[in-house]
Coordinates of C-alpha atoms and ligand atoms in Angstrom, one line a residue:
M25 CA -34.5 15.0 -73.8
P26 CA -32.5 18.2 -73.3
E27 CA -28.9 17.4 -72.2
T28 CA -29.1 20.2 -69.6
V29 CA -31.7 18.2 -67.6
L30 CA -29.3 15.3 -67.4
S31 CA -26.3 17.4 -66.6
N32 CA -28.2 19.4 -64.0
L33 CA -29.3 16.2 -62.3
E34 CA -25.8 14.8 -62.4
A35 CA -24.4 18.0 -60.9
A36 CA -27.0 18.1 -58.1
A37 CA -26.5 14.4 -57.3
R38 CA -22.7 14.9 -57.1
E39 CA -23.1 17.8 -54.8
R40 CA -25.4 15.7 -52.5
I41 CA -22.9 12.9 -52.5
R42 CA -20.0 15.2 -51.7
T43 CA -21.8 16.8 -48.8
A44 CA -23.5 13.6 -47.4
A45 CA -22.9 13.4 -43.7
G46 CA -22.9 9.6 -43.5
A47 CA -23.7 6.2 -45.0
E48 CA -27.4 6.6 -44.4
E49 CA -27.7 9.9 -46.2
L50 CA -25.6 8.4 -49.1
E51 CA -28.1 5.5 -49.3
R52 CA -31.0 7.9 -49.6
V53 CA -29.3 9.7 -52.5
R54 CA -28.7 6.3 -54.2
V55 CA -32.3 5.4 -53.9
E56 CA -33.6 8.7 -55.0
V57 CA -31.3 9.0 -58.0
L58 CA -30.4 5.5 -59.1
G59 CA -33.2 3.5 -57.6
R60 CA -36.0 1.8 -59.5
K61 CA -38.3 4.7 -59.0
G62 CA -35.4 7.2 -58.9
S63 CA -34.9 10.3 -61.2
L64 CA -32.7 8.4 -63.7
S65 CA -35.3 5.7 -64.3
E66 CA -37.9 8.4 -64.7
I67 CA -35.8 9.9 -67.5
S68 CA -35.1 6.6 -69.1
K69 CA -38.9 6.0 -69.4
G70 CA -39.0 9.2 -71.5
L71 CA -36.5 7.8 -74.0
G72 CA -39.1 5.9 -75.9
K73 CA -40.8 9.2 -76.9
L74 CA -37.7 10.5 -78.6
P75 CA -37.3 10.2 -82.3
P76 CA -35.4 7.0 -83.1
E77 CA -32.2 8.7 -84.3
E78 CA -31.8 10.5 -81.0
R79 CA -32.7 7.5 -78.8
A80 CA -29.4 5.6 -78.9
G81 CA -27.2 8.7 -78.2
A82 CA -29.5 9.7 -75.3
G83 CA -29.4 6.2 -73.9
R84 CA -25.6 6.2 -74.0
Q85 CA -25.5 9.6 -72.2
L86 CA -27.9 8.3 -69.6
N87 CA -25.8 5.2 -69.0
A88 CA -22.6 7.3 -68.7
V89 CA -24.2 9.5 -66.1
K90 CA -25.6 6.5 -64.2
Q91 CA -22.1 4.8 -64.1
A92 CA -20.4 8.0 -63.1
L93 CA -22.8 8.5 -60.2
E94 CA -22.5 4.9 -59.1
A95 CA -18.7 5.3 -59.1
A96 CA -19.0 8.6 -57.1
L97 CA -21.3 6.9 -54.6
Q98 CA -19.0 4.0 -54.2
A99 CA -16.0 6.3 -53.7
R100 CA -17.8 8.3 -51.0
Q101 CA -18.9 5.0 -49.4
T102 CA -15.3 3.8 -49.2
E103 CA -14.3 7.1 -47.7
F104 CA -16.9 6.7 -44.9
E105 CA -15.8 3.2 -44.3
E106 CA -12.2 4.2 -44.0
T107 CA -13.0 7.0 -41.5
A108 CA -15.1 4.7 -39.4
G109 CA -12.3 2.1 -39.5
K110 CA -9.7 4.7 -38.4
A111 CA -12.0 5.9 -35.6
R112 CA -12.4 2.4 -34.3
L113 CA -8.7 1.7 -34.4
A114 CA -8.0 4.8 -32.5
A115 CA -10.6 3.9 -29.9
E116 CA -9.4 0.4 -29.5
W117 CA -5.7 1.1 -29.6
I118 CA -3.7 -0.6 -26.9
D119 CA -0.2 0.3 -26.0
L120 CA 1.3 -3.2 -25.6
T121 CA 4.5 -1.7 -24.2
L122 CA 2.8 -0.4 -21.1
P123 CA 3.3 -2.5 -18.0
A124 CA 0.3 -4.7 -17.2
P125 CA -1.8 -3.5 -14.3
G126 CA -1.7 -6.8 -12.5
P127 CA -4.4 -8.3 -10.3
A128 CA -5.7 -6.2 -7.4
R129 CA -3.9 -7.2 -4.3
G130 CA -5.1 -7.0 -0.7
H131 CA -3.1 -6.2 2.4
L132 CA -3.1 -6.9 6.1
H133 CA -5.8 -5.3 8.1
P134 CA -4.4 -2.5 10.4
I135 CA -5.3 -4.6 13.5
S136 CA -3.5 -7.7 12.1
R137 CA -0.5 -5.5 11.4
L138 CA -0.3 -4.0 14.8
Q139 CA -0.8 -7.5 16.3
A140 CA 2.2 -8.8 14.3
E141 CA 4.4 -5.9 15.4
I142 CA 3.6 -6.5 19.0
E143 CA 4.2 -10.2 18.6
D144 CA 7.6 -9.3 17.2
V145 CA 8.5 -7.1 20.2
F146 CA 7.4 -9.8 22.7
T147 CA 8.9 -12.8 21.0
S148 CA 12.2 -11.0 20.9
L149 CA 11.9 -10.6 24.7
G150 CA 11.4 -14.3 25.2
F151 CA 7.6 -14.5 25.2
T152 CA 5.6 -17.2 23.5
V153 CA 2.5 -16.4 21.4
L154 CA -0.5 -18.4 22.6
D155 CA -3.9 -19.0 21.1
G156 CA -7.1 -19.8 23.0
P157 CA -10.7 -20.7 22.1
E158 CA -13.2 -18.0 21.4
V159 CA -15.9 -20.2 22.9
E160 CA -14.7 -20.4 26.4
T161 CA -15.7 -22.2 29.6
E162 CA -17.2 -20.2 32.4
Y163 CA -14.3 -21.5 34.5
H164 CA -11.5 -20.1 32.3
N165 CA -13.3 -16.8 31.5
F166 CA -14.4 -16.1 35.1
D167 CA -13.7 -18.4 38.0
A168 CA -10.1 -19.1 37.4
L169 CA -9.5 -15.4 37.1
N170 CA -10.9 -14.8 40.6
I171 CA -14.1 -13.2 39.2
P172 CA -16.7 -14.1 41.8
R173 CA -20.2 -15.2 40.7
D174 CA -21.7 -11.9 41.8
H175 CA -19.2 -9.7 39.9
P176 CA -20.8 -7.2 37.5
A177 CA -18.6 -8.6 34.7
R178 CA -20.8 -11.6 34.8
D179 CA -23.9 -9.5 34.2
M180 CA -26.0 -10.9 31.4
Q181 CA -25.7 -7.6 29.6
D182 CA -22.0 -7.8 29.1
T183 CA -21.6 -11.5 28.3
F184 CA -22.9 -13.6 25.4
W185 CA -23.9 -16.8 27.2
L186 CA -24.1 -19.9 25.1
T187 CA -26.3 -22.9 25.9
G188 CA -24.5 -25.4 28.1
G189 CA -22.8 -22.7 30.2
S190 CA -20.1 -21.7 27.8
V191 CA -19.5 -18.1 26.9
L192 CA -18.1 -16.1 24.0
R193 CA -14.9 -15.0 25.8
T194 CA -15.3 -11.5 27.0
H195 CA -11.5 -10.9 27.2
T196 CA -8.3 -12.6 26.3
S197 CA -7.4 -13.2 30.0
P198 CA -8.6 -16.8 30.0
V199 CA -5.6 -17.6 27.8
Q200 CA -3.3 -16.7 30.7
V201 CA -5.1 -19.5 32.7
R202 CA -4.6 -21.9 29.8
G203 CA -0.9 -20.9 29.6
M204 CA -0.4 -21.5 33.3
E205 CA -2.2 -24.9 33.2
R206 CA -0.2 -26.0 30.2
F207 CA 3.3 -24.7 30.9
G208 CA 3.6 -23.9 34.6
P209 CA 6.2 -21.4 35.9
P210 CA 8.4 -19.7 34.8
L211 CA 6.1 -18.4 32.0
R212 CA 6.1 -15.6 29.5
I213 CA 3.2 -15.5 27.1
I214 CA 1.1 -13.1 25.1
A215 CA -2.3 -14.0 23.6
P216 CA -3.8 -11.8 20.9
G217 CA -7.4 -12.5 19.9
R218 CA -11.0 -11.7 19.3
V219 CA -13.3 -11.0 22.1
F220 CA -17.0 -10.4 22.4
R221 CA -19.3 -8.3 24.6
N222 CA -23.0 -7.8 24.5
E223 CA -22.7 -4.0 24.2
E224 CA -24.9 -1.1 22.9
L225 CA -23.0 -0.2 19.8
D226 CA -21.7 3.3 19.3
A227 CA -18.6 5.1 18.1
S228 CA -16.5 3.6 20.8
H229 CA -18.2 0.2 21.4
E230 CA -18.4 -2.9 19.3
H231 CA -19.7 -6.3 20.2
T232 CA -16.6 -7.9 18.6
F233 CA -13.1 -6.5 19.0
Y234 CA -9.5 -7.4 19.6
Q235 CA -7.4 -7.6 22.7
L236 CA -3.9 -8.7 23.5
E237 CA -3.2 -10.4 26.9
G238 CA 0.3 -10.8 28.4
M239 CA 1.6 -12.6 31.4
M240 CA 5.0 -13.2 33.0
V241 CA 5.4 -15.5 36.0
D242 CA 8.8 -15.8 37.6
R243 CA 10.6 -15.1 40.9
D244 CA 10.6 -11.6 42.3
V245 CA 8.6 -9.9 39.5
S246 CA 7.8 -6.3 40.4
V247 CA 5.8 -3.4 39.2
A248 CA 9.1 -2.0 37.8
H249 CA 9.3 -5.0 35.4
L250 CA 5.7 -4.4 34.4
V251 CA 6.3 -0.7 33.6
Y252 CA 9.5 -1.6 31.7
F253 CA 7.6 -4.0 29.4
M254 CA 4.7 -1.7 28.9
K255 CA 6.9 1.2 27.9
T256 CA 8.9 -1.0 25.5
L257 CA 5.7 -2.1 24.0
L258 CA 4.2 1.4 23.5
T259 CA 7.5 2.8 22.2
A260 CA 7.5 0.1 19.5
V261 CA 3.9 0.7 18.6
F262 CA 4.0 4.4 18.4
K263 CA 7.6 4.6 17.2
R264 CA 8.5 7.3 19.7
E265 CA 8.9 7.8 23.4
V266 CA 5.4 7.9 25.1
T267 CA 4.6 9.4 28.5
V268 CA 2.7 6.9 30.7
R269 CA 1.1 7.1 34.1
L270 CA -0.2 4.3 36.4
R271 CA -3.5 4.8 38.2
P272 CA -4.9 2.3 40.7
G273 CA -7.5 0.1 38.9
F274 CA -9.6 -2.8 40.1
F275 CA -9.4 -6.1 38.2
P276 CA -10.2 -9.2 40.3
F277 CA -7.2 -11.1 38.8
V278 CA -4.5 -8.7 39.9
E279 CA -3.4 -7.1 43.1
P280 CA -2.3 -4.4 43.0
G281 CA -4.2 -3.5 39.8
F282 CA -3.5 -0.5 37.5
E283 CA -4.8 1.3 34.6
L284 CA -1.9 2.5 32.5
D285 CA -2.7 5.7 30.6
I286 CA -0.6 7.3 27.9
H287 CA -0.4 10.9 26.9
C288 CA -3.0 11.4 24.2
L289 CA -1.1 11.2 20.9
I290 CA -3.8 13.0 19.0
C291 CA -3.5 16.3 20.9
G292 CA -0.2 15.7 22.6
G293 CA -1.7 16.0 26.0
Q294 CA -3.4 19.3 25.4
G295 CA -6.9 17.9 25.6
C296 CA -9.2 16.9 22.7
R297 CA -12.3 15.0 21.8
V298 CA -10.6 11.6 21.8
C299 CA -9.1 12.0 25.3
K300 CA -12.2 13.8 26.5
Q301 CA -10.2 16.9 27.2
S302 CA -8.1 15.1 29.8
G303 CA -4.8 14.8 27.8
W304 CA -4.6 11.1 28.8
V305 CA -6.0 8.0 27.3
E306 CA -6.5 4.7 29.1
Q307 CA -4.7 2.0 27.2
I308 CA -3.7 -1.0 29.3
G309 CA -5.2 -2.8 32.3
C310 CA -2.4 -4.5 34.3
G311 CA -1.1 -5.5 37.7
L312 CA 0.6 -8.2 39.7
V313 CA -1.1 -11.5 39.4
H314 CA -3.4 -12.2 42.3
P315 CA -2.2 -15.1 44.4
N316 CA -5.6 -16.8 44.1
V317 CA -5.2 -16.9 40.3
L318 CA -1.8 -18.5 40.6
R319 CA -3.0 -21.0 43.1
M320 CA -6.1 -22.0 41.1
S321 CA -3.8 -22.9 38.2
G322 CA -1.5 -24.9 40.4
I323 CA 1.3 -22.4 40.9
D324 CA 2.6 -21.7 44.4
P325 CA 2.3 -18.0 45.1
E326 CA 4.9 -18.3 47.9
E327 CA 7.5 -19.2 45.4
W328 CA 6.3 -17.5 42.2
N329 CA 4.7 -14.2 41.3
G330 CA 4.1 -12.3 38.1
F331 CA 2.5 -9.5 36.2
A332 CA -0.3 -9.6 33.7
F333 CA -1.7 -7.0 31.3
G334 CA -4.5 -6.7 28.8
L335 CA -4.7 -4.1 26.1
G336 CA -7.3 -3.3 23.5
L337 CA -5.7 -3.9 20.1
T338 CA -8.7 -2.2 18.5
R339 CA -8.3 0.8 20.8
L340 CA -4.6 1.0 20.1
V341 CA -5.1 1.0 16.4
M342 CA -7.6 3.8 16.8
M343 CA -5.1 5.9 18.7
R344 CA -2.3 5.1 16.3
Y345 CA -4.3 6.2 13.2
A346 CA -6.5 8.8 14.9
I347 CA -9.7 6.8 14.0
D348 CA -12.7 8.2 15.9
D349 CA -15.3 5.5 15.2
V350 CA -14.6 1.9 16.0
R351 CA -17.3 0.7 13.6
Y352 CA -15.1 1.5 10.6
L353 CA -12.6 -1.2 11.6
Q354 CA -14.8 -4.2 11.0
G355 CA -17.3 -2.6 8.7
G356 CA -15.8 -4.1 5.6
D357 CA -15.8 -0.8 3.6
L358 CA -12.8 -1.0 1.3
R359 CA -12.7 2.8 0.9
F360 CA -11.7 2.8 4.6
L361 CA -9.4 -0.2 4.5
N362 CA -7.6 0.9 1.4
Q363 CA -6.2 3.9 3.2
F364 CA -3.8 1.6 5.2
Ligands
DAH425 N1 -9.2 -8.5 31.0 C1 -9.3 -7.1 31.2 C2 -10.4 -6.5 30.3 O1 -10.8 -7.1 29.4 C3 -8.0 -6.4 30.9 C4 -7.0 -6.7 31.8 C5 -6.8 -5.9 32.9 C6 -6.1 -7.8 31.6 C7 -5.8 -6.2 33.9 C8 -5.1 -8.1 32.6 C9 -5.0 -7.3 33.7 O2 -4.3 -9.1 32.4 O3 -4.0 -7.6 34.6 O4 -10.8 -5.4 30.6

């Protein structure tokens, strides 16, 4: 066997080992060169044909090449393993000195936050926060508020009637009735809560929304008191002086009744989509409590009078954050809620 055959084979094998791109390619080299049917075993089969005096020397040479190539393969294999190990370490490396991200935390819904702020304002003015049932009697939701049976507010389209004559309350006003029944005069209460109407849904109508009712019953209560409390409320909510105007408005439970508008905060009164180009936005229904309402809850209207108001918390939140579609508020989309 010519030595050059062996040394050429060794050189070629070393070159393939050196340039192998990965463990798989290395394995192919091992099989083709050192494997049972590989080139080295082909050569060793030829040893038998050599003259006896050359056989031992050639065998030794063959073994030396075999061991050298095995060592080279092993070395290259180790190199691959080290690189892979380093890559894995780099990928899995964690900086233990970084502060932990902590669990994801929620926060108050913008309606809840506004509600809490208004509760703060009114409790500091001596009002009590009252709660009332969402499933309400027809009496509290309508009759006791001087809403006659043929009033359009009783129309089947507006009210969710329940079996047995109860309703899902259509406003928070029944809580003023419950307040009068429970405490009598003098009285200062607010009642935030969820209300329901059987509405066609669109950008400004939801079947479920939030209101806040307020009532003060005392001696010699006037519209001036009412305006004072409303301005205090709106200044606290919007954190600035707001311009208001009163328009006559009809609500069966107040006389006189008003709609209190504020200068549109989105356009500053210039006129925009939200205020329908008028510069004003209707915010609060209010008025002096109707004598019938006092009388029905056992309060003598000759001795006592009061004011009442009802505002849409949902609407106020929309104005405060310039939200132009009410459906975002209860839609449960975290991309929306996370902005607050
Ligand atoms: N309950 C009325 C509504 O839901 C709002 C309202 C208007 C409440 C005038 C009042 C009030 O207390 O005096 O539209």
